[in-house]
Tab-separated table of C-alpha atoms in Angstrom:
chain	number	residue	atom	x	y	z
A	1	UNK	CA	-13.718	90.654	90.040
A	2	UNK	CA	-14.274	94.377	89.293
A	3	UNK	CA	-12.743	96.850	86.861
A	4	UNK	CA	-10.502	99.336	88.722
A	5	UNK	CA	-11.411	102.227	86.259
A	6	UNK	CA	-15.187	102.064	85.442
A	7	UNK	CA	-16.253	99.828	88.283
A	8	UNK	CA	-17.712	97.363	85.654
A	9	UNK	CA	-18.561	94.020	87.131
A	10	UNK	CA	-18.007	91.277	84.549
A	11	UNK	CA	-19.417	87.906	84.197
A	12	UNK	CA	-17.861	84.664	85.406
A	13	UNK	CA	-14.592	83.776	83.730
A	14	UNK	CA	-13.844	87.349	82.302
A	15	UNK	CA	-10.406	88.772	82.987
A	16	UNK	CA	-10.580	92.105	81.083
A	17	UNK	CA	-13.216	94.884	81.182
A	18	UNK	CA	-15.583	95.145	78.163
A	19	UNK	CA	-15.879	98.908	78.445
A	20	UNK	CA	-12.330	100.131	78.972
A	21	UNK	CA	-10.225	96.996	78.390
A	22	UNK	CA	-8.483	97.287	81.795
A	23	UNK	CA	-7.451	94.199	83.528
A	24	UNK	CA	-9.855	93.061	86.278
A	25	UNK	CA	-8.688	92.897	89.826
A	26	UNK	CA	-10.091	91.201	92.884
A	27	UNK	CA	-13.053	92.871	94.587
A	28	UNK	CA	-11.888	92.115	98.005
A	29	UNK	CA	-11.828	95.088	100.365
A	30	UNK	CA	-8.500	97.269	100.472
A	31	UNK	CA	-6.721	97.146	103.778
A	32	UNK	CA	-6.770	100.357	105.736
A	33	UNK	CA	-3.016	100.724	105.468
A	34	UNK	CA	-3.180	100.460	101.656
A	35	UNK	CA	-3.015	103.528	99.549
A	36	UNK	CA	-6.248	104.554	97.759
A	37	UNK	CA	-6.791	103.642	94.069
A	38	UNK	CA	-5.395	105.736	91.472
A	39	UNK	CA	-7.921	108.194	89.742
A	40	UNK	CA	-9.928	106.974	86.824
A	41	UNK	CA	-8.367	107.695	83.526
A	42	UNK	CA	-10.515	108.083	80.462
A	43	UNK	CA	-10.632	104.965	78.253
A	44	UNK	CA	-8.982	106.866	75.344
A	45	UNK	CA	-6.069	107.780	77.353
A	46	UNK	CA	-5.582	104.481	79.171
A	47	UNK	CA	-2.300	102.670	78.359
A	48	UNK	CA	-1.936	99.056	78.596
A	49	UNK	CA	0.562	97.967	81.363
A	50	UNK	CA	3.901	96.760	80.198
A	51	UNK	CA	4.520	93.071	80.617
A	52	UNK	CA	7.873	92.667	82.383
A	53	UNK	CA	10.611	90.680	80.614
A	54	UNK	CA	11.339	87.282	81.994
A	55	UNK	CA	14.356	87.539	84.337
A	56	UNK	CA	17.597	85.601	83.686
A	57	UNK	CA	17.994	82.318	85.400
A	58	UNK	CA	20.959	83.451	87.621
A	59	UNK	CA	18.956	86.577	88.761
A	60	UNK	CA	15.685	84.896	89.312
A	61	UNK	CA	16.035	84.773	92.989
A	62	UNK	CA	16.564	88.534	93.279
A	63	UNK	CA	13.999	89.716	90.782
A	64	UNK	CA	10.605	90.757	92.233
A	65	UNK	CA	7.236	90.706	90.498
A	66	UNK	CA	5.836	94.077	89.289
A	67	UNK	CA	3.499	95.881	91.877
A	68	UNK	CA	-0.011	96.435	90.635
A	69	UNK	CA	-1.629	99.847	91.273
A	70	UNK	CA	-3.787	98.475	94.043
A	71	UNK	CA	-1.193	96.420	95.756
A	72	UNK	CA	1.219	97.116	98.636
A	73	UNK	CA	5.017	96.457	97.726
A	74	UNK	CA	6.228	93.471	99.550
A	75	UNK	CA	9.270	93.633	101.762
A	76	UNK	CA	12.152	91.242	101.032
A	77	UNK	CA	11.923	87.983	102.921
A	78	UNK	CA	14.933	86.580	104.875
A	79	UNK	CA	16.757	83.576	103.471
A	80	UNK	CA	15.516	80.195	104.298
A	81	UNK	CA	16.909	78.523	107.395
A	82	UNK	CA	18.313	75.581	105.568
A	83	UNK	CA	20.560	77.756	103.350
A	84	UNK	CA	22.103	79.358	106.399
A	85	UNK	CA	22.857	76.052	108.042
A	86	UNK	CA	24.543	74.884	104.745
A	87	UNK	CA	26.706	77.971	104.634
A	88	UNK	CA	27.862	77.569	108.159
A	89	UNK	CA	28.604	73.896	107.525
A	90	UNK	CA	30.797	74.791	104.441
A	91	UNK	CA	32.778	77.479	106.395
A	92	UNK	CA	33.415	74.880	109.130
A	93	UNK	CA	34.658	72.303	106.597
A	94	UNK	CA	36.963	74.812	104.957
A	95	UNK	CA	38.395	75.955	108.222
A	96	UNK	CA	39.110	72.382	109.341
A	97	UNK	CA	40.867	71.677	106.107
A	98	UNK	CA	43.039	74.779	106.547
A	99	UNK	CA	44.003	73.751	110.107
A	100	UNK	CA	44.758	70.139	109.007
A	101	UNK	CA	47.052	71.489	106.284
A	102	UNK	CA	48.760	73.865	108.734
A	103	UNK	CA	49.445	70.825	111.026
A	104	UNK	CA	51.018	68.789	108.213
A	105	UNK	CA	53.247	71.760	107.104
A	106	UNK	CA	54.370	72.332	110.802
A	107	UNK	CA	55.205	68.650	111.070
A	108	UNK	CA	57.347	68.601	107.945
A	109	UNK	CA	59.261	71.765	108.897
A	110	UNK	CA	60.079	70.491	112.336
A	111	UNK	CA	61.250	67.016	111.026
A	112	UNK	CA	63.301	68.667	108.212
A	113	UNK	CA	64.994	71.077	110.811
A	114	UNK	CA	65.784	68.254	112.999
A	115	UNK	CA	67.426	66.226	110.182
A	116	UNK	CA	69.413	69.341	109.101
A	117	UNK	CA	70.621	69.925	112.695
A	118	UNK	CA	71.720	66.271	112.890
A	119	UNK	CA	73.724	66.591	109.640
A	120	UNK	CA	75.407	69.884	110.685
A	121	UNK	CA	76.281	68.528	114.068
A	122	UNK	CA	77.865	65.377	112.628
A	123	UNK	CA	79.922	67.538	110.177
A	124	UNK	CA	81.195	69.865	112.841
A	125	UNK	CA	82.041	66.818	114.924
A	126	UNK	CA	83.965	65.260	111.960
A	127	UNK	CA	85.882	68.302	111.155
A	128	UNK	CA	86.385	70.163	114.367
A	129	UNK	CA	86.108	67.442	117.090
A	130	UNK	CA	83.176	69.043	118.725
A	131	UNK	CA	80.524	67.220	120.828
A	132	UNK	CA	77.204	66.833	119.053
A	133	UNK	CA	74.277	68.604	120.635
A	134	UNK	CA	71.460	66.199	121.935
A	135	UNK	CA	68.708	66.282	119.435
A	136	UNK	CA	65.167	65.056	120.172
A	137	UNK	CA	64.306	61.468	118.947
A	138	UNK	CA	61.630	60.784	116.288
A	139	UNK	CA	59.070	60.073	118.911
A	140	UNK	CA	59.847	63.285	120.709
A	141	UNK	CA	59.649	65.161	117.436
A	142	UNK	CA	56.288	63.744	116.666
A	143	UNK	CA	54.953	64.536	120.091
A	144	UNK	CA	56.146	68.128	119.769
A	145	UNK	CA	54.627	68.356	116.393
A	146	UNK	CA	51.295	67.125	117.739
A	147	UNK	CA	51.386	69.588	120.563
A	148	UNK	CA	52.146	72.466	118.104
A	149	UNK	CA	49.387	71.523	115.767
A	150	UNK	CA	46.889	71.163	118.469
A	151	UNK	CA	47.731	74.486	119.995
A	152	UNK	CA	47.355	76.135	116.514
A	153	UNK	CA	43.870	74.463	116.213
A	154	UNK	CA	42.843	75.661	119.589
A	155	UNK	CA	43.862	79.175	118.986
A	156	UNK	CA	42.106	79.330	115.551
A	157	UNK	CA	39.016	77.660	116.866
A	158	UNK	CA	38.560	80.029	119.673
A	159	UNK	CA	38.838	83.089	117.279
A	160	UNK	CA	36.117	81.700	115.007
A	161	UNK	CA	32.657	82.695	116.276
A	162	UNK	CA	30.951	80.118	114.150
A	163	UNK	CA	32.403	77.020	116.014
A	164	UNK	CA	30.559	75.588	118.883
A	165	UNK	CA	31.735	76.160	122.416
A	166	UNK	CA	31.834	72.435	123.162
A	167	UNK	CA	34.412	71.966	120.355
A	168	UNK	CA	36.709	74.652	121.701
A	169	UNK	CA	36.549	73.255	125.138
A	170	UNK	CA	37.388	69.808	123.958
A	171	UNK	CA	40.303	71.004	121.822
A	172	UNK	CA	41.773	72.991	124.830
A	173	UNK	CA	41.683	69.975	127.026
A	174	UNK	CA	43.382	67.868	124.447
A	175	UNK	CA	46.154	70.491	123.920
A	176	UNK	CA	46.962	70.745	127.672
A	177	UNK	CA	47.224	66.968	127.978
A	178	UNK	CA	49.508	66.577	124.918
A	179	UNK	CA	51.827	69.478	125.973
A	180	UNK	CA	52.159	68.052	129.413
A	181	UNK	CA	53.449	64.717	128.124
A	182	UNK	CA	56.179	66.378	125.845
A	183	UNK	CA	59.616	65.571	127.193
A	184	UNK	CA	62.107	68.511	127.587
A	185	UNK	CA	64.857	68.864	124.776
A	186	UNK	CA	68.219	69.353	126.317
A	187	UNK	CA	71.544	70.438	124.707
A	188	UNK	CA	75.087	69.539	125.927
A	189	UNK	CA	77.590	72.336	126.533
A	190	UNK	CA	80.260	72.501	123.847
A	191	UNK	CA	83.799	71.863	125.417
A	192	UNK	CA	87.223	72.624	124.258
A	193	UNK	CA	88.304	69.529	122.231
A	194	UNK	CA	91.871	68.135	122.699
A	195	UNK	CA	94.093	66.455	120.073
A	196	UNK	CA	95.315	62.964	119.374
A	197	UNK	CA	98.991	63.453	119.430
A	198	UNK	CA	101.915	64.544	121.548
A	199	UNK	CA	103.295	68.026	120.892
A	200	UNK	CA	106.965	68.539	120.786
A	201	UNK	CA	106.833	72.090	122.324
A	202	UNK	CA	103.627	72.570	124.082
A	203	UNK	CA	104.537	74.091	127.476
A	204	UNK	CA	107.656	75.920	126.157
A	205	UNK	CA	105.553	77.954	123.643
A	206	UNK	CA	101.912	77.715	124.650
A	207	UNK	CA	101.379	77.709	128.436
A	208	UNK	CA	98.166	76.158	129.566
A	209	UNK	CA	98.034	73.792	126.596
A	210	UNK	CA	96.067	70.560	127.375
A	211	UNK	CA	97.677	67.237	126.399
A	212	UNK	CA	95.677	65.518	123.593
A	213	UNK	CA	93.649	62.323	123.978
A	214	UNK	CA	93.262	59.398	121.625
A	215	UNK	CA	89.497	59.662	120.825
A	216	UNK	CA	89.331	62.904	118.886
A	217	UNK	CA	88.355	63.214	115.229
A	218	UNK	CA	90.875	64.389	112.740
A	219	UNK	CA	91.181	65.357	109.053
A	220	UNK	CA	93.625	63.467	106.874
A	221	UNK	CA	95.885	65.954	104.902
A	222	UNK	CA	98.599	63.467	103.885
A	223	UNK	CA	99.192	59.667	103.532
A	224	UNK	CA	99.936	59.497	107.224
A	225	UNK	CA	99.512	63.234	108.305
A	226	UNK	CA	96.448	64.495	110.153
A	227	UNK	CA	95.042	67.882	111.144
A	228	UNK	CA	93.572	68.354	114.664
A	229	UNK	CA	91.802	71.532	115.463
A	230	UNK	CA	91.403	72.827	119.071
A	231	UNK	CA	89.632	75.902	120.386
A	232	UNK	CA	92.374	78.363	119.474
A	233	UNK	CA	95.081	76.291	118.003
A	234	UNK	CA	95.734	73.522	115.546
A	235	UNK	CA	98.250	70.675	115.330
A	236	UNK	CA	99.526	68.833	112.383
A	237	UNK	CA	100.922	65.330	113.338
A	238	UNK	CA	101.872	61.996	111.901
A	239	UNK	CA	104.738	61.033	109.607
A	240	UNK	CA	105.685	62.024	106.175
A	241	UNK	CA	104.633	64.701	103.812
A	242	UNK	CA	101.543	66.820	103.750
A	243	UNK	CA	99.503	66.765	100.485
A	244	UNK	CA	99.552	69.836	98.324
A	245	UNK	CA	96.669	72.254	97.865
A	246	UNK	CA	94.752	71.230	100.951
A	247	UNK	CA	93.850	74.809	101.918
A	248	UNK	CA	93.769	74.104	105.608
A	249	UNK	CA	92.434	77.543	106.263
A	250	UNK	CA	88.955	76.393	105.263
A	251	UNK	CA	88.992	73.908	108.272
A	252	UNK	CA	90.136	76.433	110.758
A	253	UNK	CA	87.885	78.536	112.933
A	254	UNK	CA	88.538	82.322	113.492
A	255	UNK	CA	89.913	81.641	116.972
A	256	UNK	CA	92.780	79.485	115.827
A	257	UNK	CA	95.866	81.742	116.171
A	258	UNK	CA	98.641	79.160	116.777
A	259	UNK	CA	99.846	76.150	114.628
A	260	UNK	CA	102.123	73.349	115.790
A	261	UNK	CA	103.913	71.203	113.196
A	262	UNK	CA	104.863	68.197	115.284
A	263	UNK	CA	107.751	65.952	115.089
A	264	UNK	CA	107.487	63.333	112.330
A	265	UNK	CA	105.939	65.690	109.738
A	266	UNK	CA	108.433	66.362	106.905
A	267	UNK	CA	106.794	68.908	104.741
A	268	UNK	CA	104.093	71.615	104.680
A	269	UNK	CA	102.123	71.304	101.367
A	270	UNK	CA	101.597	73.921	98.699
A	271	UNK	CA	98.983	76.521	99.697
A	272	UNK	CA	98.507	74.897	103.049
A	273	UNK	CA	97.773	78.101	104.978
A	274	UNK	CA	97.179	80.336	102.058
A	275	UNK	CA	95.408	83.606	103.384
A	276	UNK	CA	95.004	82.389	106.850
A	277	UNK	CA	94.748	85.895	108.265
A	278	UNK	CA	94.192	84.945	111.953
A	279	UNK	CA	97.473	82.920	112.500
A	280	UNK	CA	99.975	84.670	114.590
A	281	UNK	CA	102.424	81.965	115.658
A	282	UNK	CA	103.809	78.864	113.933
A	283	UNK	CA	106.115	76.339	115.648
A	284	UNK	CA	108.017	73.595	113.703
A	285	UNK	CA	110.114	70.546	114.662
A	286	UNK	CA	113.503	69.438	113.361
A	287	UNK	CA	111.992	66.737	111.203
A	288	UNK	CA	110.455	69.484	108.870
A	289	UNK	CA	112.569	69.547	105.728
A	290	UNK	CA	110.432	71.398	103.150
A	291	UNK	CA	107.857	74.416	103.076
A	292	UNK	CA	105.843	74.336	99.934
A	293	UNK	CA	105.000	77.174	97.532
A	294	UNK	CA	102.700	79.816	99.005
A	295	UNK	CA	102.359	77.685	102.223
A	296	UNK	CA	101.907	80.802	104.352
A	297	UNK	CA	101.258	83.405	101.748
A	298	UNK	CA	98.876	86.117	102.821
A	299	UNK	CA	99.042	85.245	106.559
A	300	UNK	CA	98.807	89.026	107.305
A	301	UNK	CA	98.731	88.545	111.196
A	302	UNK	CA	101.772	86.247	111.468
A	303	UNK	CA	104.158	87.666	113.975
A	304	UNK	CA	106.556	84.717	114.720
A	305	UNK	CA	107.687	81.523	113.056
A	306	UNK	CA	110.326	79.152	114.271
A	307	UNK	CA	112.401	77.380	111.506
A	308	UNK	CA	114.513	74.894	113.186
A	309	UNK	CA	117.617	73.088	112.035
A	310	UNK	CA	116.695	70.424	109.400
A	311	UNK	CA	114.727	72.734	106.970
A	312	UNK	CA	116.185	72.606	103.593
A	313	UNK	CA	113.655	74.083	101.021
A	314	UNK	CA	111.530	77.146	101.233
A	315	UNK	CA	109.184	77.359	98.287
A	316	UNK	CA	108.275	80.351	96.050
A	317	UNK	CA	106.157	82.886	97.822
A	318	UNK	CA	106.192	80.705	101.001
A	319	UNK	CA	105.933	83.808	103.238
A	320	UNK	CA	104.904	86.474	100.844
A	321	UNK	CA	102.589	89.251	102.085
A	322	UNK	CA	103.147	88.341	105.877
A	323	UNK	CA	102.928	91.980	106.666
A	324	UNK	CA	103.427	91.755	110.464
A	325	UNK	CA	106.511	89.462	110.748
A	326	UNK	CA	109.529	91.366	111.885
A	327	UNK	CA	112.332	88.856	112.003
A	328	UNK	CA	113.190	85.701	110.230
A	329	UNK	CA	116.141	83.384	111.162
A	330	UNK	CA	117.024	80.837	108.555
A	331	UNK	CA	119.163	77.810	109.755
A	332	UNK	CA	122.207	76.882	107.754
A	333	UNK	CA	120.564	73.699	106.591
A	334	UNK	CA	118.464	75.654	104.141
A	335	UNK	CA	119.806	75.124	100.588
A	336	UNK	CA	117.092	76.652	98.467
A	337	UNK	CA	114.886	79.587	98.679
A	338	UNK	CA	112.198	80.177	96.070
A	339	UNK	CA	111.487	83.318	94.100
A	340	UNK	CA	109.415	85.923	95.850
A	341	UNK	CA	109.642	84.071	99.069
A	342	UNK	CA	109.314	87.087	101.389
A	343	UNK	CA	108.038	89.748	98.982
A	344	UNK	CA	105.732	92.367	100.488
A	345	UNK	CA	106.671	91.556	104.170
A	346	UNK	CA	106.384	95.196	105.023
A	347	UNK	CA	107.450	94.914	108.720
A	348	UNK	CA	110.438	92.638	108.272
A	349	UNK	CA	113.472	94.453	109.791
A	350	UNK	CA	116.356	91.895	109.793
A	351	UNK	CA	117.342	88.959	107.703
A	352	UNK	CA	120.086	86.409	108.440
A	353	UNK	CA	120.572	84.441	105.259
A	354	UNK	CA	121.838	80.769	105.673
A	355	UNK	CA	125.229	79.559	104.606
A	356	UNK	CA	123.685	76.705	102.624
A	357	UNK	CA	122.321	78.694	99.810
A	358	UNK	CA	124.202	79.895	96.860
A	359	UNK	CA	121.771	82.405	95.305
A	360	UNK	CA	119.483	85.082	96.736
A	361	UNK	CA	116.521	84.519	94.382
A	362	UNK	CA	114.634	86.931	92.262
A	363	UNK	CA	112.486	89.401	94.257
A	364	UNK	CA	113.081	87.397	97.460
A	365	UNK	CA	112.753	90.507	99.604
A	366	UNK	CA	111.128	92.771	97.173
A	367	UNK	CA	109.131	95.691	98.770
A	368	UNK	CA	110.231	94.871	102.379
A	369	UNK	CA	109.964	98.486	103.234
A	370	UNK	CA	111.114	98.102	106.944
A	371	UNK	CA	114.177	95.926	106.139
A	372	UNK	CA	117.239	97.642	107.680
A	373	UNK	CA	120.045	95.026	107.638
A	374	UNK	CA	120.933	92.013	105.554
A	375	UNK	CA	123.698	89.563	106.604
A	376	UNK	CA	125.052	87.309	103.792
A	377	UNK	CA	127.378	84.526	104.709
A	378	UNK	CA	130.223	83.271	102.639
A	379	UNK	CA	129.115	80.911	99.935
A	380	UNK	CA	126.578	83.171	98.223
A	381	UNK	CA	127.661	83.758	94.609
A	382	UNK	CA	124.580	85.600	93.072
A	383	UNK	CA	122.062	88.132	94.057
A	384	UNK	CA	118.972	87.830	91.799
A	385	UNK	CA	117.107	90.521	89.931
A	386	UNK	CA	115.186	92.909	92.206
A	387	UNK	CA	116.061	90.789	95.162
A	388	UNK	CA	116.009	93.800	97.455
A	389	UNK	CA	114.016	96.230	95.256
A	390	UNK	CA	112.288	99.026	97.088
A	391	UNK	CA	113.763	98.085	100.552
A	392	UNK	CA	113.584	101.796	101.386
A	393	UNK	CA	114.946	101.383	105.048
A	394	UNK	CA	117.914	99.306	104.045
A	395	UNK	CA	121.135	100.985	105.438
A	396	UNK	CA	123.734	98.179	105.684
A	397	UNK	CA	124.538	95.280	103.228
A	398	UNK	CA	127.439	93.026	104.014
A	399	UNK	CA	128.594	91.462	100.804
A	400	UNK	CA	130.537	88.218	101.061
A	401	UNK	CA	133.783	87.618	99.242
A	402	UNK	CA	132.255	84.804	97.454
A	403	UNK	CA	129.832	86.979	95.500
A	404	UNK	CA	130.341	87.138	91.739
A	405	UNK	CA	127.072	88.497	90.245
A	406	UNK	CA	124.526	91.177	91.037
A	407	UNK	CA	121.622	91.123	88.737
A	408	UNK	CA	119.606	93.977	87.230
A	409	UNK	CA	117.768	96.258	89.770
A	410	UNK	CA	118.850	94.079	92.651
A	411	UNK	CA	118.999	97.125	95.101
A	412	UNK	CA	116.774	99.493	93.009
A	413	UNK	CA	115.242	102.347	95.021
A	414	UNK	CA	116.985	101.419	98.373
A	415	UNK	CA	116.728	105.091	99.264
A	416	UNK	CA	118.386	104.814	102.701
A	417	UNK	CA	121.471	102.918	101.483
A	418	UNK	CA	124.428	105.373	101.841
A	419	UNK	CA	127.595	103.517	100.897
A	420	UNK	CA	128.565	100.159	99.390
A	421	UNK	CA	131.791	98.220	99.215
A	422	UNK	CA	131.615	95.583	96.661
A	423	UNK	CA	133.864	92.510	97.007
A	424	UNK	CA	136.876	91.726	94.905
A	425	UNK	CA	135.316	88.587	93.694
A	426	UNK	CA	132.546	90.529	91.816
A	427	UNK	CA	132.596	90.061	88.082
A	428	UNK	CA	129.199	91.101	86.771
A	429	UNK	CA	127.146	94.252	87.734
A	430	UNK	CA	123.963	94.465	85.667
A	431	UNK	CA	121.792	97.367	84.593
A	432	UNK	CA	120.134	99.405	87.319
A	433	UNK	CA	121.715	97.308	90.072
A	434	UNK	CA	121.915	100.422	92.394
A	435	UNK	CA	119.697	102.899	90.451
A	436	UNK	CA	117.514	105.440	92.309
A	437	UNK	CA	119.476	105.000	95.593
A	438	UNK	CA	119.000	108.621	96.336
A	439	UNK	CA	121.130	108.575	99.584
A	440	UNK	CA	124.081	106.711	98.098
A	441	UNK	CA	127.147	108.994	98.348
A	442	UNK	CA	130.097	106.663	97.999
A	443	UNK	CA	130.786	103.658	95.702
A	444	UNK	CA	133.868	101.466	95.719
A	445	UNK	CA	134.355	98.961	92.948
A	446	UNK	CA	137.452	96.724	93.464
A	447	UNK	CA	139.579	95.117	90.789
A	448	UNK	CA	138.021	92.313	88.862
A	449	UNK	CA	134.950	93.942	87.427
A	450	UNK	CA	135.242	94.207	83.600
A	451	UNK	CA	132.063	95.855	82.414
A	452	UNK	CA	129.918	98.667	83.732
A	453	UNK	CA	126.316	98.633	82.291
A	454	UNK	CA	124.116	101.521	81.528
A	455	UNK	CA	122.040	103.063	84.439
A	456	UNK	CA	123.908	100.938	87.037
A	457	UNK	CA	124.048	104.072	89.382
A	458	UNK	CA	121.310	106.041	87.573
A	459	UNK	CA	119.600	108.902	89.545
A	460	UNK	CA	121.930	108.452	92.466
A	461	UNK	CA	121.839	112.193	93.129
A	462	UNK	CA	123.878	112.153	96.349
A	463	UNK	CA	126.926	110.636	94.793
A	464	UNK	CA	130.198	112.403	95.879
A	465	UNK	CA	132.846	109.925	94.983
A	466	UNK	CA	133.184	106.789	92.892
A	467	UNK	CA	136.248	104.464	92.748
A	468	UNK	CA	136.585	102.413	89.556
A	469	UNK	CA	139.514	99.972	88.914
A	470	UNK	CA	141.752	99.567	85.872
A	471	UNK	CA	140.160	96.261	85.075
A	472	UNK	CA	136.938	97.928	83.823
A	473	UNK	CA	137.430	97.818	80.110
A	474	UNK	CA	133.910	98.454	78.871
A	475	UNK	CA	131.381	101.188	79.797
A	476	UNK	CA	128.036	100.693	78.144
A	477	UNK	CA	125.842	103.832	77.719
A	478	UNK	CA	125.721	106.132	80.717
A	479	UNK	CA	126.045	104.277	84.082
A	480	UNK	CA	125.346	107.373	85.981
A	481	UNK	CA	122.463	108.720	83.805
A	482	UNK	CA	123.716	112.287	83.413
A	483	UNK	CA	124.376	112.738	87.099
A	484	UNK	CA	128.042	114.086	87.004
A	485	UNK	CA	128.185	115.879	90.406
A	486	UNK	CA	130.911	113.631	91.909
A	487	UNK	CA	134.547	112.972	91.606
A	488	UNK	CA	135.716	109.794	89.830
A	489	UNK	CA	138.859	108.132	91.098
A	490	UNK	CA	140.517	105.904	88.538
A	491	UNK	CA	144.093	105.045	87.413
A	492	UNK	CA	145.543	107.325	84.764
A	493	UNK	CA	145.021	106.264	81.103
A	494	UNK	CA	142.394	103.812	82.288
A	495	UNK	CA	139.071	103.327	80.391
A	496	UNK	CA	137.237	104.853	83.293
A	497	UNK	CA	139.408	107.923	83.307
A	498	UNK	CA	139.023	108.446	79.573
A	499	UNK	CA	135.226	108.090	79.807
A	500	UNK	CA	135.067	110.643	82.708
A	501	UNK	CA	137.154	113.148	80.915
A	502	UNK	CA	134.819	112.743	77.828
A	503	UNK	CA	131.812	113.605	79.989
A	504	UNK	CA	133.323	116.420	81.875
A	505	UNK	CA	133.450	114.540	85.258
A	506	UNK	CA	136.228	115.579	87.581
A	507	UNK	CA	138.841	112.881	87.818
A	508	UNK	CA	141.552	112.112	90.236
A	509	UNK	CA	144.146	109.331	89.876
A	510	UNK	CA	144.843	106.717	92.517
C-alpha cells in the first residue's frame, strides 16, 4: 500500500495516510496504457472523496462503481449467456401461444360460416324451392381448418428469425401432407324450380312455361291454398280462400313478373301483393270471386290483369296506384266495387263498368289523369263523391237512364269534358258536381231535377248555353259562381228564368 499524494508507506493494516489523510492504494505498477497519477495536492487543500449513494434495487444492475483516480474506467460487459437463452425461450413460447389461438379462431369461424350457409340454404329451399348447395361435412370442415391453421403456422414460423430451421422444415412438410388430403368442396348449379300444380292458362299466356312437378316446396297462404315461386313467375293454387295480410311480395324475388291465380282459388287476400313493384301481368280463373282490399295496391309496373266471369267483389283500393295499367274490363258478375278501387291509376284510358253494380263508389277513379271514356250500363243509380275527380282527359260520359244521384264533386276538374246530357231519371245533383270543368260549353238538365245546389257548375268559364227545366223549384246560392257569360234556356215564369233575370243572365224561353 502507498499514499498517492505524499508517497507515504504505512504499516501493515493501515488504510489511510497518517500525513495527509488520503486513502491508500495498491502499490502495484501502473499499466502502460493507464493515465499518469494526478498531481499532488497540498494537504490543506485536499478534499475527501464523496462516497456514492447506494443505488436503488431496481437500478443496481445498471449502476457502476466510482472510478478512482488511478484506475481505468471499465467497459460495460455483455449480458450473461443464460439470460439471452431465457429471453429467446420466452419469445418462442409467446409466438406458439399466438399461433395456437389463431388456429382456434379460424376453426370457429369456418364452422360457424358452414352452419350459417346450411341454415340459409335450407330457408331458401323452403321458401323458393331452390336446390341446396352442397356443403362440406364436419370431417371435411375439420380437415380444411387443420390445413389452414398449419399453413398459418408455417408462414409465421418462416418469418421469425429466432425459430430453428429444423422446426420450419418439419412444419412445411406437415402442411403439404394435410393440404393434399383435403377433399374438394363442390356446389351444385341452381336450376329453375317448377311448381306443384296444373295451371289453367299456361301456354296461352306464358309461352315456354314448364309444367309443375309434385316434389316442389310451397308456402301455405290459406287453409288449402299454397304459393309456388318459379324463376320469373309465381302460382297460387289449391282450393278456397287466401288468408288476409300475407304480404306475398316478401316471398317473391325481383325476377317474378307474372302471377297465375289457378282454378280452385276463390279469393285474393287483403294486402296480398301490396307494393309488388315488379309484377307486370296477372291471370285469374273463373273460380275467383273476390279480390281483397289493397290486394294489388302500389303494383306500379302492372300492365295487364284478366278479370274473368265469376268475379263478384273488388275491395277498396284493390288496384290503386297501378300507374301503368291502361285498360280494365270488369265482367257483369261484379256486384261491388270498393272505395278508391282505381285511384291514382294515371295511365288508365278506358273503363267498362259492369251491369251488376248499382253505385260507382267514392273516389273510385279519382286522379286517373289519362281516362278518356267511361261506359256506364243500365242499372247504375248513383255516382259517388269525387268518383271521377281530376280525370283531366275525360271527354265522354255516357249516363244511363237509371241514374238518380250524382254526389258532390263527382266530376270536379274534368277539364276536357265539353258537354253533358244528364238523364231524365236524375233527381239529385250535389255541390260542385261539375265545377272547374273549364272546357264545358253546354249543359242540358232534363225534367225531374228539383234542386240545383251551390257551385254545381262553378268556374265553368267556357259555358255558352244551359238548359234548366220547369221542375227545378229551388236554386241554392250561386250554382255558376259568378260566371254569367252564357245564355240560360228555361220556360217562362219558371224559377230558373226568374233567378237568371235577377242575376242579369240572358234568358230565352223554350
